[in-house]
Backbone as numpy.savetxt, mean C-alpha at the origin, in Angstrom:
# Nx Ny Nz CAx CAy CAz Cx Cy Cz
-0.04 -3.74 3.85 -0.72 -2.39 3.54 0.33 -1.38 3.71
-0.01 -0.27 2.60 0.43 0.93 2.66 -0.42 1.89 2.91
-0.47 2.75 4.13 -1.46 3.74 4.56 -0.89 5.03 4.88
-1.70 6.21 4.79 -1.02 7.63 4.64 -0.78 7.90 6.27
0.49 8.13 6.58 1.01 8.32 7.93 0.34 9.58 8.50
-0.12 9.24 9.91 -0.81 10.41 10.64 -0.14 10.43 11.92
-0.26 10.93 12.79 0.40 11.09 14.23 -0.06 9.92 15.05
-1.12 9.30 14.63 -1.54 7.88 15.28 -0.93 6.98 14.70
-0.14 5.96 15.30 0.53 4.70 14.75 -0.38 3.84 13.74
-0.25 3.66 12.41 -1.01 2.85 11.96 -2.33 3.47 11.50
-2.68 4.65 11.92 -4.05 5.49 12.16 -4.58 6.05 10.95
-3.46 5.94 9.91 -3.84 6.77 8.64 -4.82 6.05 7.59
-5.50 6.48 6.60 -6.30 5.63 5.85 -5.50 4.84 5.06
-5.96 3.47 4.74 -5.11 2.63 3.66 -5.27 3.26 2.26
-4.10 3.35 1.65 -4.01 3.62 0.06 -3.79 2.67 -0.43
-3.00 1.52 -0.52 -2.80 0.26 -0.94 -2.80 -0.92 -0.28
-3.03 -2.17 -0.47 -3.17 -3.38 0.24 -2.92 -4.41 -0.60
-2.54 -5.60 -0.51 -2.49 -6.40 -1.05 -2.61 -7.88 -0.29
-2.96 -8.83 -0.46 -3.28 -9.93 0.71 -1.96 -10.95 0.53
-1.70 -11.63 1.67 -0.03 -12.54 1.52 -0.86 -14.02 1.93
-0.64 -14.80 1.17 -0.87 -16.36 1.34 -0.22 -16.93 2.77
-0.95 -17.55 3.52 -0.29 -17.97 4.85 -0.44 -19.59 4.55
0.79 -20.28 4.24 0.83 -21.68 4.26 0.72 -22.33 5.62
0.19 -23.57 5.74 0.18 -24.50 7.23 1.87 -24.38 7.26
2.56 -24.41 6.67 4.31 -24.75 6.97 4.89 -23.32 7.13
4.42 -22.15 7.30 4.94 -20.88 7.27 5.50 -20.66 8.52
6.86 -20.23 8.86 7.20 -19.65 10.15 7.15 -18.25 10.06
7.35 -17.66 11.33 7.40 -16.05 11.21 8.45 -15.63 10.24
9.46 -16.20 10.03 10.40 -15.87 9.20 10.15 -15.86 7.80
9.56 -16.97 7.13 9.12 -17.14 6.00 7.82 -16.08 5.64
6.95 -16.16 6.48 5.87 -15.03 6.46 6.65 -13.66 6.50
7.35 -13.38 7.04 7.94 -12.12 6.97 8.78 -11.77 5.53
9.42 -12.70 5.11 9.81 -12.83 3.87 8.98 -12.52 2.75
7.51 -13.48 2.80 6.57 -13.04 1.96 5.96 -11.58 1.74
5.76 -11.29 2.97 5.44 -9.80 3.31 6.11 -8.80 2.79
7.51 -8.94 2.93 8.57 -8.12 2.40 8.31 -8.11 1.00
8.37 -9.15 0.36 8.17 -9.15 -1.10 6.85 -8.24 -1.60
5.91 -8.44 -1.07 4.75 -7.56 -1.33 4.97 -6.22 -0.95
5.75 -5.87 0.28 5.79 -4.28 0.40 7.12 -3.82 -0.79
7.73 -4.65 -1.15 8.68 -4.08 -2.29 8.00 -3.57 -3.60
6.96 -4.48 -3.83 5.90 -4.27 -4.80 4.90 -3.05 -4.62
4.44 -2.76 -3.53 3.48 -1.87 -3.47 3.66 -0.64 -3.12
4.86 -0.41 -2.10 5.02 0.83 -1.61 5.67 1.94 -2.84
6.48 1.37 -4.01 6.92 2.25 -4.90 5.60 2.66 -5.65
4.47 1.82 -5.90 3.25 2.08 -6.46 2.52 3.26 -5.86
2.52 3.11 -4.64 1.85 4.22 -3.66 2.62 5.41 -3.55
3.95 5.54 -3.70 4.61 6.67 -3.89 4.67 7.03 -5.17
4.67 6.36 -6.21 4.52 7.01 -7.70 3.11 7.65 -7.76
1.85 7.19 -7.41 0.79 7.42 -7.54 0.64 8.74 -6.55
1.10 9.02 -5.23 1.11 10.23 -4.64 1.57 11.29 -5.52
3.04 10.84 -5.87 4.03 11.99 -6.30 3.31 12.42 -7.63
2.57 11.41 -8.44 1.79 12.06 -9.66 0.34 12.60 -9.33
0.03 12.99 -8.35 -1.09 13.47 -8.19 -2.40 12.70 -8.12
-2.19 11.40 -8.03 -3.28 10.62 -8.51 -4.05 10.07 -7.16
-3.80 10.61 -6.05 -4.42 10.23 -5.01 -5.08 11.68 -4.12
-6.50 11.01 -4.03 -7.04 12.18 -3.24 -7.33 11.48 -1.89
-6.78 12.12 -0.93 -7.03 11.78 0.62 -7.98 12.59 1.30
-9.32 12.20 1.75 -10.11 13.04 2.35 -10.72 12.19 3.69
-9.96 12.77 4.83 -10.31 12.01 5.98 -9.73 10.80 6.01
-10.72 9.54 6.05 -10.24 8.28 6.09 -10.56 7.50 4.83
-10.68 8.24 3.92 -10.80 7.85 2.52 -9.90 8.38 1.33
-9.35 7.08 0.84 -8.36 7.51 -0.30 -8.90 7.32 -1.78
-8.84 8.29 -2.56 -9.55 7.84 -3.82 -8.22 7.64 -4.99
-8.04 6.60 -5.76 -7.27 6.84 -6.89 -7.54 7.16 -7.92
-6.97 8.17 -8.71 -7.73 8.97 -9.45 -7.22 8.34 -11.01
-8.48 8.66 -11.76 -8.00 7.72 -12.85 -6.51 8.47 -13.78
-5.87 7.70 -14.03 -4.45 8.23 -14.83 -4.93 8.36 -16.26
-4.50 9.36 -16.85 -4.46 9.73 -18.29 -3.36 9.79 -19.04
-3.25 8.50 -19.96 -2.33 8.24 -20.82 -2.26 8.85 -22.10
-1.46 9.86 -22.41 -1.37 10.72 -23.72 -0.91 9.87 -24.86
-1.54 10.46 -25.88 -0.99 9.70 -27.17 -0.25 10.62 -28.13
């Protein structure tokens, strides 16, 4: 989960989120590795959306604005 940072720990609205499958034989270490893989994929995407002005944050709501691809 990537969320907007506020003064409250993990209190900001969610920007992007992706599920992580948990296998019966997962350990804390293997699960942490799976989570890290997802973080490395979605954090840059969240930063890009914010930097390019494609996020609108209104209180607890986040809207991803349509991206316009020029031609």
